[in-house]
């Protein structure tokens, strides 16, 4: 075909509306004019109609011939049966082997392990006792903090956001409480998992699903204002005995001193939550684009444009577009846009209509992408599923079923254990199932936590002997597998673990960009070079 | 004639792209071809002769129908008739289509089956699924386009050229 892509798309849309009987008289006249003027358009017209009629006959025959339907179903089962048979013939079905990485491959240097209680999201004019001001995405462990000046915003692992204005002295104690000795703090609950309490010198304030603000002066007197929801204020003696408790509603305030007293402060005198951080952009620049092109991906999506029909084209000409489902959206400045999804206003995912050949060949395969997690829950970034297999292995909620998955990339939550494995909190997990839909599989976990508010460059490679995960250019983990190529047709589900339209099931929250799929294993050198190019593009 | 059936079917539909009329057109054309077979010069190719008869069947149908169901003008029909390319059914195209349909997810296959196999209208399917018909039309359009792009790509990759 010698059309420009957009012309072909436009004609296909017109042809589809024609065979559906949806063209208006004016549109028919327009189409006829196009067809009269262009021999290529007439060729496309005849070809489109021919395939349309072939489809009609295909499905009419399928619905009228039970034997043919049974035979067709059996042939679809054959690859799955053959795969299972090959496994029973002597291959290891389920293992989680790890090997010491070869000395030549640069690997992650593990720091001393420490728990993460909060992630910094904003630091304006911060001067504190922990050295340089925290960059967005920095992890804060438990311990006392002295904020001499500035505004600090933190995402807590329990689903709350904390804003602190200096001068302040406070301590993050554990995932459910902090102590405020002096200064101003605002707490906002993003999603409720656990109660959170702020211990003040003469009492405690516990959130009950709310936004409230607390200020403590040099004499240890605390004032509380509830802006939304409820909070419980307690007065405590000798650090141990609760003497009095009040439930505060929105618009109410209290002073916690030796006794409960009315607070003299007006609401505008209390700290509110920090403004949303400036819009995040994808870090992928021209240098990154060039190295991706040089590695020749089989399919590659950049999320720069989304059509009115919610399609975003592939950057590789032979690949199908991704279709945005639910409320999935794109964000970022022009040239730095990315897919954005969350659990509320932007709940959704992206997928192709058709499966893609070449991701299960003898040369292995690679998934490469940029991820920007924004929440601390267990969530799925990308799944490869095998749609030609019957949906017998997994079922979604509400009775819906979906095709079995072959591979997953997920960011785990807190509690570094899952299905008997031990790994860092917020590790990035890669799972390869063999066969597709099998409840176990081969897994890798990133060596370091990958919590929130930072772009991660991920490269997952696989061949018949092993699969590896590189995070930001360094080998982070690898596992041994024994998997023969099955030439399966696979399609990506981006932003969720399955393509069902209802929410849930490890919805990704945050950004995903530059999803590239290769029909071979990328080398360690390529993974490092791609990340180096990414860093180039991120520089001002 | 059976081998040429696909070519005749495609030609008829290109002249008169109405799903609901195509079966009648094929049947009527077949009857006419059978009836006129004695006049067919067997020293010449069958398909060009059959396509010419098909053309007149379309014209006859158009005379019987009201103008608002005619779609294209006679001028355009004459142009298509002049360009008619006799082609027999091609195995690579059908094989490519079968492969591409196999790559669809279950929801998309079910939609095509409902529209094509069971003969339900889009409005009926939309009501059963409790979604707006326009949304279903968009899904159908996307699915058709995905299949057609897949077939085009397969034929190009396999070396078959597009029908010219």
XYZ file of C-alpha atoms in Angstrom:
704
model
C 0.000 0.000 0.000
C 1.281 3.450 -0.801
C -1.061 5.401 1.423
C 0.168 7.453 4.229
C -0.909 5.713 7.420
C -3.447 8.376 8.351
C -5.195 8.085 4.975
C -5.466 4.313 5.321
C -6.916 4.718 8.794
C -9.435 7.240 7.525
C -10.503 4.999 4.648
C -10.794 1.952 6.901
C -13.046 3.917 9.191
C -15.236 4.953 6.267
C -15.373 1.402 4.921
C -16.370 0.062 8.322
C -19.168 2.593 8.580
C -20.223 1.737 5.038
C -20.633 -1.989 5.714
C -22.410 -1.160 8.970
C -24.852 0.989 7.038
C -23.912 4.065 9.045
C -22.764 6.511 6.396
C -24.934 9.528 5.799
C -25.789 10.580 2.269
C -23.138 13.296 2.421
C -20.529 10.829 3.677
C -21.374 8.384 0.896
C -20.903 11.140 -1.662
C -17.558 12.043 -0.066
C -16.420 8.422 -0.117
C -17.464 8.000 -3.710
C -15.481 11.094 -4.667
C -12.401 9.694 -2.917
C -12.809 6.355 -4.657
C -13.339 7.921 -8.063
C -10.195 10.033 -7.699
C -7.861 7.347 -6.379
C -7.136 3.906 -7.883
C -5.329 2.926 -4.694
C -8.397 3.807 -2.665
C -10.481 1.588 -4.939
C -8.016 -1.261 -4.392
C -8.264 -0.734 -0.636
C -12.060 -0.644 -0.933
C -12.249 -3.964 -2.774
C -9.782 -5.584 -0.402
C -11.596 -4.358 2.691
C -14.921 -5.643 1.436
C -13.399 -8.984 0.492
C -12.022 -9.523 3.972
C -15.290 -8.365 5.473
C -17.199 -10.983 3.471
C -14.628 -13.656 4.320
C -15.192 -12.861 7.992
C -18.953 -13.080 7.542
C -18.661 -16.498 5.947
C -16.101 -17.664 8.492
C -18.399 -16.911 11.427
C -21.522 -18.101 9.689
C -19.838 -21.422 9.036
C -18.562 -21.549 12.622
C -21.999 -20.999 14.066
C -23.738 -23.510 11.836
C -21.337 -26.445 12.018
C -20.898 -27.920 15.498
C -18.252 -30.376 14.279
C -16.196 -27.600 12.750
C -16.496 -25.614 15.963
C -15.341 -28.554 18.048
C -12.453 -29.204 15.724
C -11.406 -25.569 15.795
C -11.584 -25.547 19.602
C -9.494 -28.688 19.811
C -6.818 -27.183 17.591
C -6.583 -24.179 19.893
C -6.039 -26.469 22.853
C -3.200 -28.346 21.143
C -0.414 -25.871 21.906
C -1.374 -25.896 25.608
C -1.535 -29.702 25.725
C 1.784 -29.995 23.928
C 3.354 -27.564 26.367
C 2.103 -29.470 29.395
C 3.277 -32.749 27.882
C 6.741 -31.315 27.325
C 6.861 -30.251 30.953
C 5.755 -33.691 32.219
C 8.448 -35.243 30.042
C 11.111 -34.098 32.455
C 11.401 -30.321 32.706
C 11.240 -28.547 36.090
C 7.723 -27.231 36.481
C 8.169 -24.681 39.253
C 11.353 -23.283 40.645
C 12.832 -20.089 41.917
C 16.513 -20.595 41.256
C 18.936 -17.746 41.642
C 22.519 -17.684 40.582
C 25.372 -15.461 41.480
C 25.630 -13.016 38.646
C 28.716 -13.320 36.461
C 31.499 -10.992 37.469
C 31.555 -9.234 34.096
C 27.980 -7.907 34.405
C 27.575 -4.759 36.534
C 25.143 -5.520 39.319
C 23.389 -3.679 42.096
C 25.393 -2.930 45.246
C 23.060 -3.564 48.139
C 23.026 -0.911 50.874
C 22.393 -1.779 54.481
C 18.808 -2.848 54.758
C 16.416 -0.514 56.561
C 12.643 -0.190 56.608
C 10.878 2.528 54.658
C 8.184 4.541 56.405
C 7.722 7.465 54.053
C 8.672 8.776 50.637
C 9.489 12.439 50.121
C 7.333 14.060 47.460
C 8.186 17.727 47.954
C 10.995 19.658 49.617
C 10.823 23.445 49.372
C 13.598 25.385 51.033
C 14.310 22.443 53.300
C 17.171 22.626 55.758
C 17.263 19.706 58.137
C 19.420 17.368 60.189
C 19.704 14.711 57.488
C 22.072 16.531 55.181
C 21.062 17.502 51.663
C 17.361 18.149 51.110
C 15.537 15.022 49.940
C 14.844 14.591 46.235
C 11.324 13.454 45.314
C 11.233 9.699 45.715
C 13.730 9.615 48.582
C 12.913 7.067 51.229
C 12.739 7.974 54.906
C 13.370 5.396 57.589
C 12.165 5.638 61.194
C 13.922 8.166 63.434
C 13.906 11.744 64.695
C 13.992 14.602 62.209
C 14.749 18.221 62.923
C 13.413 20.450 60.158
C 15.018 23.867 60.650
C 13.116 25.518 57.845
C 11.176 24.826 54.687
C 8.181 22.759 53.656
C 8.411 18.974 53.462
C 5.711 16.667 52.031
C 5.792 12.895 52.558
C 3.719 9.971 51.341
C 3.357 7.503 54.198
C 3.241 3.808 53.495
C -0.149 3.540 55.180
C -1.808 5.671 52.508
C -1.580 9.094 54.154
C 0.162 12.281 53.062
C 2.009 14.353 55.643
C 3.058 17.983 55.217
C 5.460 19.548 57.735
C 6.494 23.186 57.970
C 9.705 24.100 59.705
C 10.908 24.825 62.230
C 9.671 21.449 63.479
C 10.965 18.517 65.487
C 9.266 15.214 64.860
C 9.905 11.474 64.647
C 8.462 8.822 62.347
C 8.043 5.901 64.743
C 6.443 3.182 62.645
C 3.880 2.748 59.875
C 1.034 3.766 62.184
C 2.373 6.680 64.258
C 4.661 9.642 64.584
C 5.578 12.085 67.360
C 5.425 15.862 66.964
C 7.418 17.681 69.622
C 7.232 21.104 68.044
C 6.072 22.607 64.756
C 3.177 22.284 62.320
C 1.894 19.175 60.570
C -1.015 18.510 58.230
C -2.268 14.945 57.646
C -4.403 13.939 54.672
C -5.635 10.390 54.065
C -5.280 9.331 50.392
C -6.571 5.826 50.888
C -7.340 4.224 54.178
C -5.439 1.188 55.255
C -4.501 1.746 58.910
C -5.243 4.391 61.468
C -2.487 6.930 61.940
C -1.810 8.725 65.177
C 0.240 11.834 65.933
C 1.572 11.893 69.464
C 1.910 15.428 70.867
C 3.529 16.342 74.223
C 0.306 16.125 76.222
C -1.906 13.939 74.101
C -2.615 12.159 70.838
C -4.578 12.885 67.675
C -5.791 9.887 65.674
C -7.157 10.195 62.161
C -10.508 8.579 61.492
C -10.446 9.139 57.723
C -9.821 12.795 57.448
C -7.700 15.831 56.857
C -6.558 17.616 59.986
C -3.769 19.891 61.097
C -1.786 20.049 64.345
C 0.557 22.731 65.686
C 2.701 22.370 68.786
C 4.396 25.371 70.397
C 7.620 25.523 72.419
C 5.664 24.963 75.658
C 4.319 21.651 74.397
C 0.759 22.900 73.858
C -0.978 21.446 70.808
C -3.836 22.884 68.759
C -5.854 20.747 66.346
C -8.201 21.733 63.526
C -10.181 19.137 61.539
C -10.795 20.160 57.929
C -12.506 17.007 56.666
C -13.876 13.827 58.227
C -13.153 13.103 61.861
C -10.268 12.881 64.292
C -10.043 11.644 67.868
C -8.119 13.889 70.285
C -6.932 12.474 73.613
C -5.343 14.105 76.641
C -2.687 11.945 78.244
C -0.957 12.252 81.604
C 2.546 10.998 82.370
C 2.788 9.661 78.854
C 0.673 6.675 79.725
C -2.763 7.517 81.088
C -5.567 8.736 78.828
C -7.692 11.135 80.816
C -10.089 12.446 78.260
C -11.038 11.846 74.634
C -13.033 13.870 72.139
C -14.240 13.106 68.622
C -13.819 16.163 66.437
C -15.878 16.693 63.292
C -14.971 18.801 60.292
C -14.773 22.469 61.261
C -14.043 21.744 64.919
C -10.858 22.489 66.838
C -9.358 21.869 70.279
C -6.318 22.773 72.316
C -4.551 19.903 74.093
C -2.755 21.170 77.177
C -3.101 20.133 80.831
C -6.803 20.211 79.999
C -8.852 20.433 76.844
C -9.412 24.087 75.955
C -10.882 25.958 73.001
C -8.237 26.686 70.413
C -7.649 30.399 69.844
C -6.536 29.877 66.241
C -8.609 30.386 63.121
C -8.579 27.682 60.395
C -6.485 29.797 58.033
C -3.760 29.844 60.667
C -3.255 26.096 60.397
C -1.043 24.362 57.842
C -2.899 22.757 54.919
C -1.572 19.969 52.741
C 1.175 20.826 50.304
C 0.197 21.690 46.748
C 0.409 18.864 44.230
C 3.927 18.538 42.839
C 4.654 20.045 39.433
C 3.602 17.870 36.511
C 5.855 14.920 35.979
C 7.161 14.349 32.476
C 8.621 11.227 30.917
C 12.411 11.294 31.089
C 12.810 9.796 27.603
C 14.581 12.206 25.279
C 16.014 12.007 21.755
C 19.085 10.055 22.864
C 16.899 7.371 24.389
C 14.719 7.183 21.304
C 17.779 6.649 19.144
C 19.141 3.750 21.161
C 15.742 2.054 21.167
C 15.572 2.374 17.391
C 19.093 0.967 17.074
C 18.072 -2.113 19.071
C 15.212 -2.763 16.624
C 12.193 -3.503 18.804
C 9.443 -5.715 17.445
C 6.829 -3.394 18.920
C 7.213 -0.058 20.668
C 4.692 2.411 22.031
C 5.478 5.941 23.186
C 2.033 7.337 24.145
C 2.653 10.672 22.442
C -0.701 10.804 20.646
C -4.115 9.413 21.420
C -6.796 9.500 18.735
C -10.457 10.251 19.298
C -11.049 6.500 19.220
C -8.633 6.149 22.161
C -5.843 4.541 20.148
C -2.188 5.359 20.490
C -0.102 4.282 17.515
C 3.004 2.150 17.691
C 6.309 3.774 16.849
C 7.160 0.601 14.895
C 5.209 0.649 11.623
C 4.201 -3.016 11.570
C 2.830 -3.089 15.108
C -0.784 -2.684 16.159
C -1.846 0.399 18.108
C -2.613 0.259 21.795
C -6.196 0.929 22.786
C -6.806 2.801 26.028
C -9.544 1.195 28.103
C -11.538 2.509 31.042
C -10.322 5.946 32.043
C -6.679 5.369 31.161
C -5.115 8.619 30.028
C -1.837 10.191 29.009
C 0.050 12.962 30.783
C 3.109 15.099 30.389
C 4.401 17.809 28.090
C 4.474 17.298 24.330
C 7.316 14.961 23.441
C 7.415 13.648 27.019
C 3.980 12.131 27.345
C 3.289 8.818 29.014
C 0.416 6.521 29.946
C -1.181 7.438 33.265
C -3.577 5.264 35.271
C -4.715 5.100 38.870
C -7.346 3.509 41.073
C -9.907 6.277 40.868
C -10.316 8.934 38.188
C -7.935 7.271 35.739
C -8.618 3.603 36.383
C -7.856 1.614 33.249
C -5.251 -0.028 31.072
C -3.991 -0.246 27.503
C -3.832 -3.238 25.217
C -3.685 -4.246 21.588
C -6.627 -5.734 19.790
C -4.437 -8.462 18.271
C -1.779 -10.713 19.683
C 1.762 -10.260 18.406
C 3.954 -12.958 16.916
C 7.651 -13.224 17.704
C 7.647 -12.819 21.488
C 8.054 -16.536 22.117
C 10.645 -17.473 19.558
C 13.954 -19.363 19.761
C 15.961 -16.123 20.181
C 14.156 -15.221 23.407
C 12.418 -11.948 24.096
C 12.744 -8.700 26.039
C 10.331 -6.291 27.660
C 11.672 -2.782 28.202
C 9.735 0.075 29.773
C 9.837 3.099 32.032
C 7.750 2.940 35.193
C 6.712 5.699 37.610
C 4.867 4.180 40.577
C 2.802 6.550 42.677
C 1.390 4.224 45.284
C 2.835 1.751 47.722
C 0.418 -1.117 47.071
C 1.077 -4.311 45.126
C 0.356 -3.402 41.498
C 0.916 -4.744 37.978
C 2.704 -2.715 35.335
C 2.548 -5.079 32.385
C 1.226 -8.521 31.549
C 1.746 -10.630 28.450
C -1.239 -12.864 27.885
C -1.973 -15.581 25.341
C -5.462 -14.744 23.986
C -5.743 -17.733 21.680
C -5.867 -20.109 24.638
C -9.214 -20.743 26.330
C -9.791 -18.745 29.499
C -9.765 -21.725 31.796
C -6.796 -20.997 34.021
C -7.767 -17.741 35.625
C -11.025 -16.013 36.312
C -11.661 -12.458 37.248
C -14.240 -11.295 39.745
C -17.897 -11.126 38.843
C -17.752 -14.244 36.698
C -15.686 -12.679 33.913
C -12.810 -14.673 32.512
C -9.697 -13.663 30.692
C -6.940 -15.361 28.785
C -4.076 -16.890 30.738
C -0.972 -14.803 31.333
C 2.537 -15.772 30.284
C 4.618 -13.030 31.936
C 4.103 -10.243 34.471
C 6.012 -7.220 35.701
C 4.746 -6.046 39.096
C 5.824 -3.735 41.902
C 5.237 -5.476 45.210
C 3.937 -3.806 48.371
C 5.284 -3.711 51.887
C 5.935 -6.964 53.716
C 8.645 -8.503 51.684
C 7.131 -11.949 51.581
C 4.671 -13.390 49.086
C 3.902 -16.976 48.278
C 6.778 -18.086 50.437
C 9.392 -15.836 48.840
C 11.402 -13.217 50.652
C 12.322 -9.979 48.926
C 12.778 -6.269 49.727
C 9.677 -4.202 50.405
C 8.419 -2.609 47.189
C 10.561 -4.862 45.036
C 9.961 -5.095 41.302
C 8.937 -8.643 40.444
C 9.067 -10.374 37.084
C 7.159 -13.602 36.704
C 7.256 -16.013 33.763
C 4.597 -18.699 33.706
C 5.109 -21.874 31.813
C 2.705 -22.827 30.451
C 0.622 -19.670 30.245
C -1.771 -19.431 33.145
C 0.122 -21.832 35.371
C -0.294 -20.809 39.009
C 3.472 -20.822 39.634
C 6.401 -19.817 37.510
C 9.925 -18.441 37.484
C 10.445 -15.228 39.395
C 12.959 -12.496 39.904
C 12.829 -9.681 42.441
C 14.760 -6.448 42.249
C 17.573 -6.205 44.746
C 16.406 -2.798 45.977
C 12.991 -1.407 46.886
C 11.328 0.590 44.133
C 8.704 2.571 46.040
C 7.228 5.731 44.500
C 7.775 9.001 42.697
C 10.794 8.053 40.663
C 11.103 6.815 37.080
C 12.608 3.338 36.815
C 14.157 1.920 33.643
C 13.260 -1.765 33.460
C 14.626 -4.376 31.062
C 13.395 -7.974 31.422
C 15.108 -10.461 29.140
C 14.360 -14.121 28.587
C 15.764 -16.968 26.605
C 15.583 -20.727 26.942
C 18.085 -20.888 29.832
C 17.471 -17.910 32.001
C 15.717 -14.642 32.467
C 17.108 -11.452 33.933
C 15.873 -8.127 35.157
C 17.942 -4.945 34.815
C 16.884 -1.897 36.819
C 18.381 1.404 35.707
C 21.013 -0.328 33.638
C 22.251 -2.738 36.295
C 21.495 -6.440 36.601
C 19.226 -6.698 39.615
C 18.284 -10.370 39.603
C 18.181 -13.411 37.401
C 16.719 -16.893 37.475
C 17.384 -20.121 35.651
C 14.581 -21.549 33.557
C 14.185 -24.311 31.088
C 11.622 -23.203 28.574
C 11.360 -24.179 24.964
C 10.005 -21.722 22.466
C 6.336 -22.356 21.777
C 5.852 -19.618 19.179
C 2.869 -18.438 21.211
C 1.053 -15.304 20.129
C 1.092 -12.868 23.033
C -0.390 -9.452 23.628
C 0.501 -6.830 26.227
C -1.862 -5.603 28.921
C -0.329 -2.381 30.221
C -1.374 -0.992 33.589
C -3.225 -3.986 34.959
C -2.801 -7.732 35.471
C -5.718 -8.577 33.185
C -7.886 -6.885 30.575
C -11.212 -7.127 32.378
C -13.033 -3.857 32.448
C -13.833 -3.807 36.143
C -11.382 -2.195 38.481
C -9.217 -4.090 40.886
C -6.671 -6.816 40.334
C -3.493 -4.878 40.957
C -4.317 -1.743 39.043
C -1.128 0.223 38.342
C -1.064 3.699 39.836
C 1.304 6.093 38.115
C 3.060 6.426 34.784
C 4.244 3.908 32.194
C 6.161 4.905 29.093
C 8.301 3.681 26.184
C 7.037 0.113 26.222
C 9.298 -1.805 23.818
C 9.017 -5.524 23.074
C 11.846 -7.363 21.346
C 11.989 -10.764 19.666
C 15.415 -11.435 21.148
C 17.303 -11.146 24.394
C 18.865 -7.704 24.878
C 22.401 -7.863 26.199
C 23.644 -6.402 29.468
C 25.582 -3.849 27.441
C 22.400 -2.756 25.663
C 20.501 -2.435 28.947
C 23.283 -0.243 30.331
C 23.550 1.805 27.152
C 19.803 2.427 27.032
C 19.793 3.649 30.611
C 22.784 5.894 29.962
C 20.910 7.425 27.018
C 17.853 7.912 29.213
C 19.921 9.867 31.734
C 21.226 12.015 28.892
C 17.732 12.978 27.885
C 16.714 13.819 31.433
C 19.457 16.483 31.749
C 18.314 20.060 31.217
C -18.085 -21.922 -10.875
C -17.605 -22.773 -7.245
C -14.001 -21.597 -7.431
C -15.131 -18.311 -8.917
C -17.851 -17.842 -6.331
C -15.677 -15.726 -4.051
C -14.658 -13.449 -6.901
C -18.278 -12.996 -7.941
C -19.353 -12.453 -4.361
C -16.676 -9.813 -3.806
C -17.515 -8.066 -7.052
C -21.237 -7.952 -6.290
C -20.604 -6.545 -2.835
C -18.250 -3.867 -4.143
C -21.017 -2.678 -6.455
C -23.793 -2.972 -3.881
C -22.300 -2.993 -0.347
C -25.382 -4.084 1.593
C -24.960 -7.118 3.850
C -28.659 -7.875 3.784
C -28.797 -8.078 -0.033
C -25.646 -9.995 -0.823
C -27.071 -13.478 -0.400
C -30.017 -12.680 -2.630
C -27.700 -11.137 -5.200
C -25.432 -14.164 -5.243
C -28.380 -16.492 -5.549
C -30.007 -14.465 -8.307
C -26.719 -14.152 -10.163
C -26.165 -17.895 -9.888
C -29.609 -18.579 -11.305
C -28.996 -16.191 -14.167
C -25.594 -17.696 -14.922
C -27.140 -21.150 -14.961
C -29.935 -19.968 -17.177
C -27.578 -18.166 -19.565
C -24.900 -20.829 -19.533
C -25.821 -22.047 -23.001
C -24.790 -18.658 -24.362
C -21.388 -18.758 -22.686
C -18.536 -19.023 -25.195
C -16.371 -21.751 -23.702
C -13.355 -20.655 -25.647
C -13.195 -17.611 -23.409
C -12.581 -17.291 -19.689
C -15.586 -17.897 -17.489
C -15.022 -15.254 -14.847
C -15.128 -12.077 -16.986
C -18.383 -13.302 -18.485
C -19.805 -14.110 -15.052
C -18.797 -10.704 -13.710
C -20.539 -8.987 -16.590
C -23.735 -10.832 -15.799
C -23.263 -9.965 -12.133
C -23.064 -6.296 -13.055
C -26.426 -6.419 -14.775
C -27.945 -8.228 -11.806
C -26.852 -5.342 -9.606
C -28.372 -2.837 -12.022
C -31.598 -4.816 -12.013
C -31.685 -4.831 -8.213
C -31.047 -1.092 -8.078
C -34.019 -0.457 -10.358
C -36.202 -2.366 -7.918
C -34.976 -0.521 -4.846
C -35.709 2.991 -3.661
C -32.983 5.553 -4.229
C -32.039 5.907 -0.581
C -30.640 2.377 -0.507
C -28.510 2.628 -3.610
C -25.294 3.951 -1.973
C -23.186 4.765 -5.046
C -23.935 6.434 -8.342
C -24.089 4.584 -11.651
C -21.038 6.479 -12.803
C -18.993 4.941 -10.037
C -20.469 1.513 -10.670
C -19.398 1.713 -14.306
C -15.891 2.598 -13.209
C -15.760 -0.429 -10.880
C -17.184 -2.636 -13.616
C -14.520 -1.499 -16.077
C -11.812 -2.298 -13.574
C -13.211 -5.691 -12.593
C -10.271 -8.010 -11.958
C -11.085 -11.698 -12.380
C -9.469 -13.432 -9.447
C -10.109 -16.863 -8.021
C -10.187 -17.508 -4.270
C -6.700 -17.281 -2.832
C -5.633 -19.666 -0.155
C -3.067 -17.285 1.382
C -5.762 -14.675 2.022
C -8.065 -17.140 3.717
C -5.213 -18.636 5.737
C -4.103 -15.155 6.799
C -7.633 -14.323 7.883
C -7.927 -17.519 9.936
C -4.621 -16.771 11.641
C -5.595 -13.193 12.384
C -8.974 -14.170 13.793
C -7.159 -16.622 16.005
C -5.153 -13.756 17.515
C -8.192 -11.863 18.668
C -9.134 -11.886 22.294
C -12.268 -13.738 23.325
C -14.355 -10.587 23.668
C -13.557 -9.425 20.137
C -14.217 -12.895 18.662
C -17.504 -13.050 20.494
C -18.507 -9.667 19.077
C -17.735 -10.762 15.513
C -19.546 -14.046 16.063
C -22.595 -12.212 17.371
C -22.630 -9.799 14.422
C -21.668 -12.146 11.636
C -22.394 -15.646 12.764
C -25.662 -15.249 14.562
C -26.950 -12.408 12.442
C -27.790 -10.171 15.373
C -27.946 -6.466 14.731
C -25.599 -4.143 16.568
C -28.614 -2.620 18.326
C -29.681 -6.050 19.601
C -26.211 -6.901 20.809
C -25.853 -3.498 22.500
C -29.114 -4.031 24.325
C -28.037 -7.501 25.499
C -24.706 -6.159 26.717
C -26.347 -3.086 28.178
C -24.044 -0.641 26.439
C -24.737 2.209 24.058
C -24.909 1.122 20.398
C -22.377 3.778 19.409
C -19.853 2.296 21.772
C -20.433 -1.122 20.253
C -20.045 0.285 16.739
C -16.691 1.709 17.762
C -15.620 -1.660 19.171
C -16.733 -3.390 15.986
C -14.937 -0.856 13.842
C -11.732 -1.290 15.829
C -11.945 -5.057 15.679
C -12.554 -5.084 11.919
C -9.668 -2.737 11.352
C -7.365 -4.805 13.550
C -8.182 -7.939 11.542
C -7.767 -6.203 8.207
C -4.450 -4.634 9.134
C -3.298 -8.051 10.352
C -4.304 -9.692 7.064
C -2.636 -6.951 5.000
C 0.531 -7.298 7.025
C 0.568 -11.072 6.710
C 0.082 -10.995 2.975
C 2.744 -8.381 2.552
C 5.166 -10.336 4.697
C 4.383 -13.581 2.944
C 5.096 -12.028 -0.401
C 1.550 -11.931 -1.724
C 0.699 -8.623 -3.296
C -2.516 -6.790 -2.693
C -5.148 -7.235 -5.327
C -4.455 -4.567 -7.887
